[in-house]
Short mmCIF file of C-alpha atoms and ligand atoms in Angstrom, two decimals:
data_model
loop_
_atom_site.label_atom_id
_atom_site.label_comp_id
_atom_site.label_asym_id
_atom_site.label_seq_id
_atom_site.Cartn_x
_atom_site.Cartn_y
_atom_site.Cartn_z
CA UNK K 143 0.00 0.00 0.00
CA UNK K 144 1.20 3.46 -0.87
CA UNK K 145 2.24 5.72 1.97
CA UNK K 146 -0.36 8.18 3.32
CA UNK K 147 0.68 11.83 3.46
CA UNK K 148 -0.32 14.56 5.87
CA UNK K 149 0.92 18.16 6.18
CA UNK K 150 1.06 19.80 9.59
CA UNK K 151 2.06 23.25 10.76
CA UNK K 152 4.21 23.06 13.86
CA UNK K 153 7.56 22.86 15.51
CA UNK K 154 9.58 19.83 14.40
CA UNK K 155 11.00 19.22 17.89
CA UNK K 156 7.49 18.64 19.25
CA UNK K 157 6.50 15.93 16.78
CA UNK K 158 5.85 12.42 18.00
CA UNK K 159 6.94 9.83 15.44
CA UNK K 160 8.93 6.61 14.90
CA UNK K 161 11.41 8.43 12.67
CA UNK K 162 11.96 12.16 12.37
CA UNK K 163 13.81 13.23 9.21
CA UNK K 164 15.94 16.37 9.01
CA UNK K 165 18.73 17.18 6.57
CA UNK K 166 22.20 18.60 6.08
CA UNK K 167 24.04 20.17 3.16
CA UNK K 168 27.57 18.98 2.54
CA UNK K 169 30.21 20.91 4.46
CA UNK K 170 27.84 22.44 7.01
CA UNK K 171 29.32 22.19 10.52
CA UNK K 172 26.62 23.99 12.48
CA UNK K 173 23.19 23.21 11.07
CA UNK K 174 20.49 25.87 10.96
CA UNK K 175 16.72 25.82 10.38
CA UNK K 176 14.80 22.74 11.47
CA UNK K 177 17.95 20.62 11.64
CA UNK K 178 19.51 23.25 13.92
CA UNK K 179 16.44 23.26 16.15
CA UNK K 180 16.61 19.47 16.52
CA UNK K 181 20.38 19.67 17.14
CA UNK K 182 19.88 22.20 19.95
CA UNK K 183 17.06 20.14 21.47
CA UNK K 184 19.43 17.15 21.44
CA UNK K 185 22.10 19.23 23.14
CA UNK K 186 24.36 19.36 20.09
CA UNK K 187 24.17 15.68 19.09
CA UNK K 188 24.12 16.45 15.35
CA UNK K 189 27.07 18.86 15.65
CA UNK K 190 28.91 16.11 17.51
CA UNK K 191 28.35 13.55 14.74
CA UNK K 192 29.56 16.09 12.17
CA UNK K 193 32.63 17.01 14.24
CA UNK K 194 33.49 13.33 14.69
CA UNK K 195 33.61 13.04 10.89
CA UNK K 196 30.70 10.58 10.81
CA UNK K 197 28.37 12.79 8.77
CA UNK K 198 29.54 14.83 5.78
CA UNK K 199 26.18 15.64 4.25
CA UNK K 200 26.84 13.68 1.05
CA UNK K 201 23.66 13.22 -0.98
CA UNK K 202 21.72 10.25 0.39
CA UNK K 203 24.04 9.67 3.35
CA UNK K 204 22.08 8.92 6.54
CA UNK K 205 22.82 8.91 10.25
CA UNK K 206 20.42 7.80 13.00
CA UNK K 207 20.32 9.41 16.43
CA UNK K 208 18.35 8.39 19.51
CA UNK K 209 16.94 11.36 21.45
CA UNK K 210 16.67 9.55 24.81
CA UNK K 211 13.56 11.53 25.71
CA UNK K 212 14.92 14.97 24.77
CA UNK K 213 12.21 15.21 22.10
CA UNK K 214 9.12 13.02 21.56
CA UNK K 215 10.47 11.46 18.32
CA UNK K 216 11.82 7.92 18.85
CA UNK K 217 14.59 8.32 16.29
CA UNK K 218 16.12 11.14 14.28
CA UNK K 219 17.39 10.43 10.78
CA UNK K 220 19.71 13.09 9.39
CA UNK K 221 19.97 12.78 5.61
CA UNK K 222 22.63 14.44 3.45
CA UNK K 223 21.52 16.81 0.67
CA UNK K 224 24.90 16.94 -1.08
CA UNK K 225 26.54 20.10 -2.41
CA UNK K 226 24.27 23.12 -2.14
CA UNK K 227 25.53 24.31 -5.56
CA UNK K 228 24.27 21.09 -7.20
CA UNK K 229 20.99 20.98 -5.30
CA UNK K 230 17.85 20.41 -7.39
CA UNK K 231 14.55 18.50 -7.34
CA UNK K 232 16.33 15.27 -8.21
CA UNK K 233 18.51 15.72 -5.11
CA UNK K 234 15.34 16.23 -3.06
CA UNK K 235 13.88 12.97 -4.39
CA UNK K 236 17.13 11.09 -3.74
CA UNK K 237 17.51 12.44 -0.20
CA UNK K 238 13.86 11.64 0.60
CA UNK K 239 14.35 8.14 -0.83
CA UNK K 240 17.42 7.48 1.30
CA UNK K 241 15.64 8.64 4.47
CA UNK K 242 12.57 6.53 3.68
CA UNK K 243 14.65 3.41 3.06
CA UNK K 244 16.52 3.99 6.30
CA UNK K 245 13.21 4.43 8.15
CA UNK K 246 11.97 1.18 6.64
CA UNK K 247 15.10 -0.75 7.60
CA UNK K 248 14.61 0.49 11.16
CA UNK K 249 11.07 -0.84 11.15
CA UNK K 250 9.48 2.60 11.59
CA UNK K 251 5.72 2.42 11.15
CA UNK K 252 5.37 6.14 10.54
CA UNK K 253 7.72 9.00 9.77
CA UNK K 254 7.78 12.77 9.93
CA UNK K 255 9.91 14.95 7.70
CA UNK K 256 10.63 18.49 6.80
CA UNK K 257 10.37 19.45 3.12
CA UNK K 258 13.86 19.06 1.71
CA UNK K 259 14.87 22.34 0.14
CA UNK K 260 11.73 24.40 0.71
CA UNK K 261 12.80 27.88 -0.34
CA UNK K 262 16.45 27.03 -1.10
CA UNK K 263 18.36 27.40 -4.35
CA UNK K 264 15.48 28.52 -6.50
CA UNK K 265 13.21 25.58 -5.64
CA UNK K 266 9.66 26.56 -4.88
CA UNK K 267 8.31 25.09 -1.63
CA UNK K 268 5.50 23.55 -3.67
CA UNK K 269 7.87 21.70 -6.04
CA UNK K 270 10.11 20.72 -3.14
CA UNK K 271 7.14 19.26 -1.23
CA UNK K 272 6.05 17.34 -4.32
CA UNK K 273 9.56 15.94 -4.77
CA UNK K 274 9.84 15.03 -1.08
CA UNK K 275 6.65 12.99 -1.30
CA UNK K 276 7.63 11.42 -4.64
CA UNK K 277 11.07 10.37 -3.41
CA UNK K 278 9.68 8.91 -0.19
CA UNK K 279 6.76 7.06 -1.71
CA UNK K 280 8.56 5.77 -4.82
CA UNK K 281 11.51 4.47 -2.79
CA UNK K 282 9.20 2.35 -0.65
CA UNK K 283 7.50 0.71 -3.64
CA UNK K 284 7.31 -3.10 -3.55
CA UNK K 285 5.41 -5.79 -5.44
CA UNK K 286 4.76 -8.49 -2.82
CA UNK K 287 1.51 -9.74 -4.40
CA UNK K 288 2.75 -13.23 -5.22
CA UNK K 289 4.85 -13.82 -2.10
CA UNK K 290 3.29 -15.34 0.98
CA UNK K 291 5.93 -13.59 3.06
CA UNK K 292 7.53 -10.32 1.90
CA UNK K 293 11.08 -10.64 0.56
CA UNK K 294 13.79 -11.72 3.06
CA UNK K 295 15.37 -8.69 4.73
CA UNK K 296 12.56 -6.29 3.87
CA UNK K 297 10.56 -4.95 6.76
CA UNK K 298 7.19 -3.34 6.14
CA UNK K 299 7.72 0.31 5.28
CA UNK K 300 6.14 3.22 7.16
CA UNK K 301 2.44 3.61 6.40
CA UNK K 302 2.19 7.31 6.98
CA UNK K 303 4.37 10.37 6.54
CA UNK K 304 3.77 13.73 8.15
CA UNK K 305 5.32 16.76 6.54
CA UNK K 306 6.07 19.35 9.19
CA UNK K 307 6.36 23.02 8.27
CA UNK K 308 7.03 25.74 10.81
CA UNK K 309 5.95 28.71 8.72
CA UNK K 310 2.15 28.93 8.52
CA UNK K 311 2.47 31.02 5.32
CA UNK K 312 4.07 28.12 3.48
CA UNK K 313 1.61 25.45 4.59
CA UNK K 314 -0.95 25.95 1.77
CA UNK K 315 1.64 25.64 -1.04
CA UNK K 316 3.27 22.70 0.68
CA UNK K 317 -0.14 21.05 0.95
CA UNK K 318 -0.69 21.58 -2.77
CA UNK K 319 2.73 20.16 -3.63
CA UNK K 320 2.31 17.19 -1.31
CA UNK K 321 -1.11 16.43 -2.78
CA UNK K 322 0.29 16.46 -6.33
CA UNK K 323 3.27 14.38 -5.20
CA UNK K 324 0.97 11.76 -3.69
CA UNK K 325 -1.21 11.57 -6.82
CA UNK K 326 1.81 11.30 -9.08
CA UNK K 327 3.68 8.73 -6.93
CA UNK K 328 0.56 6.57 -6.65
CA UNK K 329 0.14 6.78 -10.42
CA UNK K 330 3.76 5.68 -10.94
CA UNK K 331 3.09 2.76 -8.57
CA UNK K 332 -0.03 1.94 -10.59
CA UNK K 333 2.12 1.77 -13.75
CA UNK K 334 4.87 -0.24 -11.99
CA UNK K 335 2.29 -2.76 -10.78
CA UNK K 336 1.02 -3.33 -14.32
CA UNK K 337 4.56 -3.93 -15.59
CA UNK K 338 5.45 -6.23 -12.69
CA UNK K 339 2.36 -8.40 -13.22
CA UNK K 340 3.26 -11.65 -14.96
CA UNK K 341 2.05 -11.98 -18.54
CA UNK K 342 -0.24 -14.91 -17.72
CA UNK K 343 -2.20 -12.51 -15.51
CA UNK K 344 -1.66 -9.25 -17.40
CA UNK K 345 -3.29 -10.39 -20.65
CA UNK K 346 -4.78 -7.83 -23.04
CA UNK K 347 -8.24 -8.48 -21.59
CA UNK K 348 -7.03 -8.09 -18.00
CA UNK K 349 -5.12 -4.87 -18.72
CA UNK K 350 -8.22 -3.46 -20.40
CA UNK K 351 -10.21 -4.34 -17.26
CA UNK K 352 -7.62 -2.64 -15.06
CA UNK K 353 -7.78 0.45 -17.27
CA UNK K 354 -11.57 0.41 -17.07
CA UNK K 355 -11.61 0.12 -13.27
CA UNK K 356 -9.05 2.87 -12.93
CA UNK K 357 -11.06 5.07 -15.31
CA UNK K 358 -14.20 4.61 -13.22
CA UNK K 359 -12.27 5.39 -10.03
CA UNK K 360 -10.86 8.68 -11.29
CA UNK K 361 -13.62 9.77 -13.68
CA UNK K 362 -12.13 9.18 -17.13
CA UNK K 363 -14.16 8.17 -20.16
CA UNK K 364 -13.13 4.68 -21.23
CA UNK K 365 -13.85 2.70 -24.36
CA UNK K 366 -12.40 -0.73 -25.19
CA UNK K 367 -12.19 -1.88 -28.80
CA UNK K 368 -12.05 -5.65 -29.42
CA UNK K 369 -11.87 -7.82 -32.55
CA UNK K 370 -15.14 -6.73 -34.22
CA UNK K 371 -14.38 -3.01 -33.88
CA UNK K 372 -10.72 -3.43 -34.77
CA UNK K 373 -11.69 -5.29 -37.94
CA UNK K 374 -14.32 -2.70 -38.73
CA UNK K 375 -11.70 0.02 -38.37
CA UNK K 376 -9.30 -1.94 -40.59
CA UNK K 377 -6.45 -2.03 -38.11
CA UNK K 378 -4.52 -4.58 -40.15
CA UNK K 379 -1.13 -3.95 -38.58
CA UNK K 380 -2.42 -4.50 -35.06
CA UNK K 381 -4.53 -7.51 -36.06
CA UNK K 382 -1.55 -8.99 -37.89
CA UNK K 383 0.50 -9.00 -34.71
CA UNK K 384 -2.47 -10.31 -32.71
CA UNK K 385 -3.09 -13.22 -35.10
CA UNK K 386 -0.80 -15.66 -33.28
CA UNK K 387 -2.26 -15.31 -29.81
CA UNK K 388 -5.30 -16.87 -28.20
CA UNK K 389 -5.38 -13.82 -25.92
CA UNK K 390 -7.32 -11.45 -28.13
CA UNK K 391 -6.28 -7.78 -28.53
CA UNK K 392 -7.91 -4.98 -26.53
CA UNK K 393 -7.45 -1.39 -27.63
CA UNK K 394 -8.17 1.01 -24.75
CA UNK K 395 -9.25 4.60 -25.41
CA UNK K 396 -9.26 6.86 -22.35
CA UNK K 397 -10.37 10.48 -22.33
CA UNK K 398 -10.03 13.25 -19.80
CA UNK K 399 -12.40 16.18 -20.44
CA UNK K 400 -14.07 14.23 -23.26
CA UNK K 401 -16.13 16.43 -25.54
CA UNK K 402 -14.59 19.68 -24.33
CA UNK K 403 -13.71 21.09 -27.77
CA UNK K 404 -12.79 24.42 -26.18
CA UNK K 405 -9.64 22.76 -24.78
CA UNK K 406 -6.52 21.80 -26.73
CA UNK K 407 -6.22 18.04 -27.35
CA UNK K 408 -3.13 16.01 -26.53
CA UNK K 409 -3.02 12.32 -27.45
CA UNK K 410 -0.78 9.94 -25.51
CA UNK K 411 -0.03 6.58 -27.09
CA UNK K 412 1.61 3.62 -25.34
CA UNK K 413 2.95 0.36 -26.74
CA UNK K 414 1.09 -2.43 -24.97
CA UNK K 415 2.64 -5.74 -26.02
CA UNK K 416 1.68 -7.90 -23.04
CA UNK K 417 4.38 -10.40 -23.95
CA UNK K 418 6.87 -10.31 -26.81
CA UNK K 419 8.16 -13.74 -27.83
CA UNK K 420 9.21 -12.27 -31.16
CA UNK K 421 6.54 -14.37 -32.90
CA UNK K 422 7.72 -16.53 -35.83
CA UNK K 423 10.97 -14.50 -35.72
CA UNK K 424 11.34 -16.05 -32.28
CA UNK K 425 13.57 -14.40 -29.70
CA UNK K 426 16.33 -16.41 -27.99
CA UNK K 427 15.03 -17.80 -24.70
CA UNK K 428 17.71 -16.10 -22.61
CA UNK K 429 16.14 -13.06 -20.93
CA UNK K 430 12.90 -13.57 -22.85
CA UNK K 431 11.03 -13.35 -19.52
CA UNK K 432 11.88 -9.66 -19.44
CA UNK K 433 9.55 -9.14 -22.38
CA UNK K 434 6.70 -8.91 -19.87
CA UNK K 435 7.75 -5.27 -19.65
CA UNK K 436 6.93 -4.72 -23.33
CA UNK K 437 3.71 -2.99 -22.25
CA UNK K 438 5.63 -0.40 -20.19
CA UNK K 439 4.74 2.41 -22.62
CA UNK K 440 1.04 1.64 -22.23
CA UNK K 441 1.42 1.35 -18.44
CA UNK K 442 3.04 4.81 -18.37
CA UNK K 443 0.17 6.25 -20.40
CA UNK K 444 -2.42 4.69 -18.08
CA UNK K 445 -0.53 5.98 -15.03
CA UNK K 446 -0.28 9.45 -16.54
CA UNK K 447 -4.00 9.47 -17.43
CA UNK K 448 -4.82 8.56 -13.83
CA UNK K 449 -2.77 11.49 -12.51
CA UNK K 450 -4.10 13.89 -15.16
CA UNK K 451 -7.67 13.06 -14.13
CA UNK K 452 -7.00 13.46 -10.41
CA UNK K 453 -5.11 16.72 -10.97
CA UNK K 454 -7.96 17.74 -13.27
CA UNK K 455 -5.68 19.38 -15.85
CA UNK K 456 -7.48 21.86 -18.09
CA UNK K 457 -6.71 19.97 -21.30
CA UNK K 458 -8.52 17.40 -23.39
CA UNK K 459 -6.20 14.40 -23.03
CA UNK K 460 -6.67 11.11 -24.87
CA UNK K 461 -4.79 7.95 -23.89
CA UNK K 462 -4.50 5.19 -26.50
CA UNK K 463 -3.16 1.85 -25.32
CA UNK K 464 -3.37 -1.08 -27.72
CA UNK K 465 -2.86 -4.34 -25.79
CA UNK K 466 -1.68 -7.25 -27.94
CA UNK K 467 0.35 -10.41 -27.33
CA UNK K 468 3.06 -11.41 -29.84
CA UNK K 469 3.14 -15.21 -30.08
CA UNK K 470 4.30 -17.83 -32.62
CA UNK K 471 1.48 -20.11 -33.76
CA UNK K 472 -0.01 -21.86 -36.78
CA UNK K 473 -2.12 -18.78 -37.36
CA UNK K 474 0.63 -16.26 -36.59
CA UNK K 475 1.65 -13.56 -39.08
CA UNK K 476 4.92 -14.21 -40.87
CA UNK K 477 7.90 -12.47 -42.44
CA UNK K 478 7.05 -11.33 -46.00
CA UNK K 479 3.39 -10.68 -45.14
CA UNK K 480 2.08 -7.31 -46.24
CA UNK K 481 -0.30 -5.57 -43.85
CA UNK K 482 -2.15 -2.25 -43.97
CA UNK K 483 -3.05 0.14 -41.20
CA UNK K 484 -6.49 1.68 -40.64
CA UNK K 485 -5.63 4.48 -43.10
CA UNK K 486 -4.61 2.02 -45.85
CA UNK K 487 -0.88 2.62 -45.41
CA UNK K 488 1.10 -0.56 -46.04
CA UNK K 489 4.05 -2.34 -44.48
CA UNK K 490 6.05 -5.39 -45.46
CA UNK K 491 6.96 -7.63 -42.54
CA UNK K 492 10.66 -8.46 -42.42
CA UNK K 493 10.67 -9.51 -38.78
CA UNK K 494 7.66 -10.44 -36.69
CA UNK K 495 9.78 -9.27 -33.74
CA UNK K 496 9.44 -5.65 -34.92
CA UNK K 497 5.83 -5.80 -33.72
CA UNK K 498 5.63 -2.70 -31.53
CA UNK K 499 5.92 -0.31 -34.47
CA UNK K 500 3.05 -2.19 -36.13
CA UNK K 501 0.51 -1.80 -33.36
CA UNK K 502 1.63 1.83 -33.01
CA UNK K 503 1.15 2.31 -36.76
CA UNK K 504 -2.57 1.76 -36.20
CA UNK K 505 -2.73 3.74 -32.94
CA UNK K 506 -1.03 6.72 -34.66
CA UNK K 507 -3.63 6.48 -37.42
CA UNK K 508 -6.42 6.43 -34.83
CA UNK K 509 -4.92 9.47 -33.04
CA UNK K 510 -5.70 11.65 -36.06
CA UNK K 511 -9.46 11.54 -35.41
CA UNK K 512 -9.01 13.73 -32.32
CA UNK K 513 -7.44 16.56 -34.32
CA UNK K 514 -4.61 16.73 -31.77
CA UNK K 515 -2.34 19.63 -30.97
CA UNK K 516 0.33 17.03 -30.20
CA UNK K 517 0.71 13.26 -30.14
CA UNK K 518 3.29 11.65 -27.88
CA UNK K 519 4.01 7.94 -27.95
CA UNK K 520 6.02 5.88 -25.48
CA UNK K 521 7.30 2.47 -26.48
CA UNK K 522 9.78 -0.22 -25.50
CA UNK K 523 10.60 -0.29 -29.16
CA UNK K 524 14.18 -1.37 -29.77
CA UNK K 525 17.10 -3.22 -28.28
CA UNK K 526 19.32 -0.60 -29.91
CA UNK K 527 17.90 2.08 -27.59
CA UNK K 528 19.21 -0.01 -24.68
CA UNK K 529 22.60 -0.29 -26.38
CA UNK K 530 22.74 3.46 -27.08
CA UNK K 531 21.46 4.97 -23.81
CA UNK K 532 20.88 2.14 -21.34
CA UNK K 533 18.27 2.63 -18.66
CA UNK K 534 19.38 6.20 -17.89
CA UNK K 535 17.61 8.05 -20.70
CA UNK K 536 14.93 7.45 -23.30
CA UNK K 537 15.58 8.19 -26.98
CA UNK K 538 13.47 11.14 -28.12
CA UNK K 539 12.40 11.71 -31.71
CA UNK K 540 10.19 14.57 -32.78
CA UNK K 541 9.05 16.41 -35.90
CA UNK K 542 8.44 19.54 -33.78
CA UNK K 543 11.30 21.39 -32.07
CA UNK K 544 8.98 23.22 -29.69
CA UNK K 545 7.45 19.95 -28.46
CA UNK K 546 10.92 18.36 -28.21
CA UNK K 547 12.16 21.31 -26.15
CA UNK K 548 9.19 21.09 -23.79
CA UNK K 549 9.85 17.37 -23.31
CA UNK K 550 13.52 18.15 -22.72
CA UNK K 551 12.60 20.70 -20.02
CA UNK K 552 10.25 18.24 -18.29
CA UNK K 553 12.93 15.60 -18.49
CA UNK K 554 15.37 17.85 -16.60
CA UNK K 555 12.77 18.71 -13.97
CA UNK K 556 11.60 15.14 -13.34
CA UNK K 557 14.88 13.24 -13.65
CA UNK K 558 13.23 11.10 -16.33
CA UNK K 559 15.90 11.84 -18.86
CA UNK K 560 15.63 11.92 -22.61
CA UNK K 561 18.19 12.39 -25.37
CA UNK K 562 17.15 13.61 -28.77
CA UNK K 563 17.97 11.59 -31.89
CA UNK K 564 17.65 12.62 -35.53
CA UNK K 565 14.71 11.94 -37.83
CA UNK K 566 16.52 12.88 -41.03
CA UNK K 567 14.72 11.74 -44.16
CA UNK K 568 17.83 10.06 -45.53
CA UNK K 569 17.25 7.33 -42.94
CA UNK K 570 13.96 6.43 -44.55
CA UNK K 571 15.88 4.83 -47.43
CA UNK K 572 16.82 2.04 -45.02
CA UNK K 573 13.19 0.93 -44.65
CA UNK K 574 12.18 1.18 -48.33
CA UNK K 575 10.28 -1.93 -49.37
CA UNK K 576 10.05 -3.47 -52.84
CA UNK K 577 6.45 -4.54 -52.33
CA UNK K 578 4.92 -2.16 -49.76
CA UNK K 579 5.36 1.48 -48.72
CA UNK K 580 7.78 0.63 -45.94
CA UNK K 581 9.26 -2.48 -44.33
CA UNK K 582 9.19 -3.03 -40.59
CA UNK K 583 12.90 -3.71 -40.14
CA UNK K 584 15.86 -2.16 -41.88
CA UNK K 585 18.76 -4.21 -40.59
CA UNK K 586 21.32 -3.33 -37.93
CA UNK K 587 22.40 0.02 -39.32
CA UNK K 588 20.71 2.93 -37.47
CA UNK K 589 18.00 0.58 -36.26
CA UNK K 590 17.01 2.95 -33.45
CA UNK K 591 16.31 5.71 -35.95
CA UNK K 592 14.68 3.51 -38.60
CA UNK K 593 12.12 2.35 -36.01
CA UNK K 594 11.17 6.00 -35.52
CA UNK K 595 11.09 6.62 -39.29
CA UNK K 596 8.69 3.68 -39.57
CA UNK K 597 6.39 5.26 -36.97
CA UNK K 598 6.63 8.64 -38.67
CA UNK K 599 5.26 7.07 -41.86
CA UNK K 600 2.02 6.33 -39.96
CA UNK K 601 1.60 9.75 -38.37
CA UNK K 602 -0.95 12.06 -39.97
CA UNK K 603 0.66 15.48 -40.23
CA UNK K 604 0.25 16.40 -36.56
CA UNK K 605 2.96 17.49 -34.19
CA UNK K 606 4.47 14.28 -32.81
CA UNK K 607 7.11 12.95 -30.44
CA UNK K 608 8.25 9.39 -29.92
CA UNK K 609 10.06 8.15 -26.82
CA UNK K 610 11.83 4.80 -27.02
CA UNK K 611 11.85 3.65 -23.39
CA UNK K 612 13.18 0.09 -23.86
CA UNK K 613 15.99 0.73 -21.34
CA UNK K 614 14.36 3.12 -18.84
CA UNK K 615 11.27 0.92 -18.33
CA UNK K 616 13.22 -1.51 -16.15
CA UNK K 617 16.18 -1.52 -13.78
CA UNK K 618 18.13 -4.64 -12.86
CA UNK K 619 19.89 -3.02 -9.93
CA UNK K 620 17.61 -0.57 -8.17
CA UNK K 621 18.87 2.77 -6.94
CA UNK K 622 17.50 5.78 -5.06
CA UNK K 623 13.77 6.00 -5.58
CA UNK K 624 13.77 3.37 -8.30
CA UNK K 625 13.74 -0.07 -6.69
CA UNK K 626 14.79 -3.01 -8.85
CA UNK K 627 12.24 -3.99 -11.50
CA UNK K 628 9.66 -1.80 -13.20
CA UNK K 629 10.46 1.93 -12.94
CA UNK K 630 7.18 3.43 -14.12
CA UNK K 631 9.29 5.64 -16.38
CA UNK K 632 7.27 8.20 -18.30
CA UNK K 633 4.41 8.85 -15.87
CA UNK K 634 6.15 11.77 -14.15
CA UNK K 635 7.58 13.07 -17.42
CA UNK K 636 4.17 13.12 -19.13
CA UNK K 637 2.38 14.66 -16.17
CA UNK K 638 5.00 17.39 -15.85
CA UNK K 639 4.83 18.07 -19.58
CA UNK K 640 1.05 18.39 -19.58
CA UNK K 641 1.02 20.53 -16.46
CA UNK K 642 3.34 22.93 -18.29
CA UNK K 643 1.07 22.91 -21.36
CA UNK K 644 -1.74 24.43 -19.32
N1 BES Z 27 10.30 -5.24 -27.39
C1 BES Z 27 11.42 -5.32 -28.25
C2 BES Z 27 12.50 -4.29 -27.92
C3 BES Z 27 13.23 -4.48 -26.63
C4 BES Z 27 14.42 -5.20 -26.58
C5 BES Z 27 12.80 -3.85 -25.48
C6 BES Z 27 15.11 -5.31 -25.40
C7 BES Z 27 13.50 -3.97 -24.29
C8 BES Z 27 14.66 -4.70 -24.26
C9 BES Z 27 10.98 -5.06 -29.69
O1 BES Z 27 9.72 -5.51 -30.02
C10 BES Z 27 11.94 -5.78 -30.59
O2 BES Z 27 11.97 -6.98 -30.54
N2 BES Z 27 12.70 -5.01 -31.38
C11 BES Z 27 13.64 -5.57 -32.30
C12 BES Z 27 13.41 -4.94 -33.64
C13 BES Z 27 14.20 -5.57 -34.75
C14 BES Z 27 13.66 -6.96 -35.04
C15 BES Z 27 14.09 -4.69 -35.97
C16 BES Z 27 15.04 -5.24 -31.79
O3 BES Z 27 15.26 -4.14 -31.30
O4 BES Z 27 15.89 -6.12 -31.87
MN1 MN Z 28 9.75 -7.56 -30.63
ZN1 ZN Z 29 8.39 -5.65 -28.48
#
């Protein structure tokens, strides 16, 4: 369960809690502010730890002190904020994450914290509060659903966090930031859960049900297209991929502010391959299990739609998530097949493992009916994205510099990094087909870019950006506020982007 958040005006030294979190910039010998107040109440205990050389204030460093009755808190966690010159929202999230993980390892059932960086270094208290909640909540994320006992060393994390602010003037903005942080972190967890679910559970039908339930909960319009409607629409690319699976495709259409034609329309598209075996162009079995995350783009779109609804952004936002399974079978599509999308555009299949671009080819055609101001798709599209950028940054492609720059700015703010790649027309030569308009694979050369050129062929003249998130969707190691496994990458980026659009 996600951590509950409460904001309270008061003096930090008077707060009763299992774990009280204060902070320290690197190099500070005599702490001020809330940390200074706690230090004085503890008769200089924090100064003593610093003087002993046991606390430098490095980002994410933690030290635990026991107040022995000097204040009502049972423990004090001092967390390092790093260099004040490098301090930003990402540092806030990392510091909050480190404190939360320390609180969990101590078995704290609740925690209280100050907002890291409220009013320092150009951060607004609202953004800092949001980041404090995000870092705390996201760091404590787990997926224990299929374990009778939670994983070995893991204790249950704190269930509640209280943000304590001394200045009554700041409380309303901190409340607003904390509320947004809670909505966004819960939406990231929603996306992570969908990616973590095994593919025997998270079938296209099940993911459509989850989308529907979520939509009802938060007040989104939801429509689910199945075989009859998909055939009616002529979504040949999507149906081609779906041919080999007994789990039939489900195309989810979500709308926030449906029918509000006074508002600008943004369409979000997410690749939703519930499992990617490669199809007839079968993948090697090594690491194939990871292809359960091949619906991470769709999960990010669903998570973002959830947050957008709860934040009630003044935009008309459409979320398109085609859910399809890519399996080999007697009925499966094959290399050399020619398929057409719902607009009659054609593609020759070279590899049935280049399936994501096919289902997106239909979703990008469908996006046109909303007359969008911008269309943004997220997809675990290529192995070459992982080779190029790893899990640190998504590859960004766009036909619109203004949109690309907005995404870049959101990427810097959220720590969900992107790096722009070229969409030069010369690359389209690599996916020329002798029998159709384009082919779905162009060989090893520039394969990251040719996947984007393939998608571009199926766009309809609107402003468009494509994010290849094959690496960022998953982390093998786990770090900071991204525990090992599904990252929920894209939810925070999209929400930030759309909040800036308004
Ligand atoms: N889902 C994969 C891409 C992928 C690979 C995501 C590794 C995450 C980690 C995608 O459908 C795929 O198989 N792409 C092929 C395309 C190729 C056949 C043109 C690839 O990148 O190898
Ligand atoms: Mn594939
Ligand atoms: Zn795939």
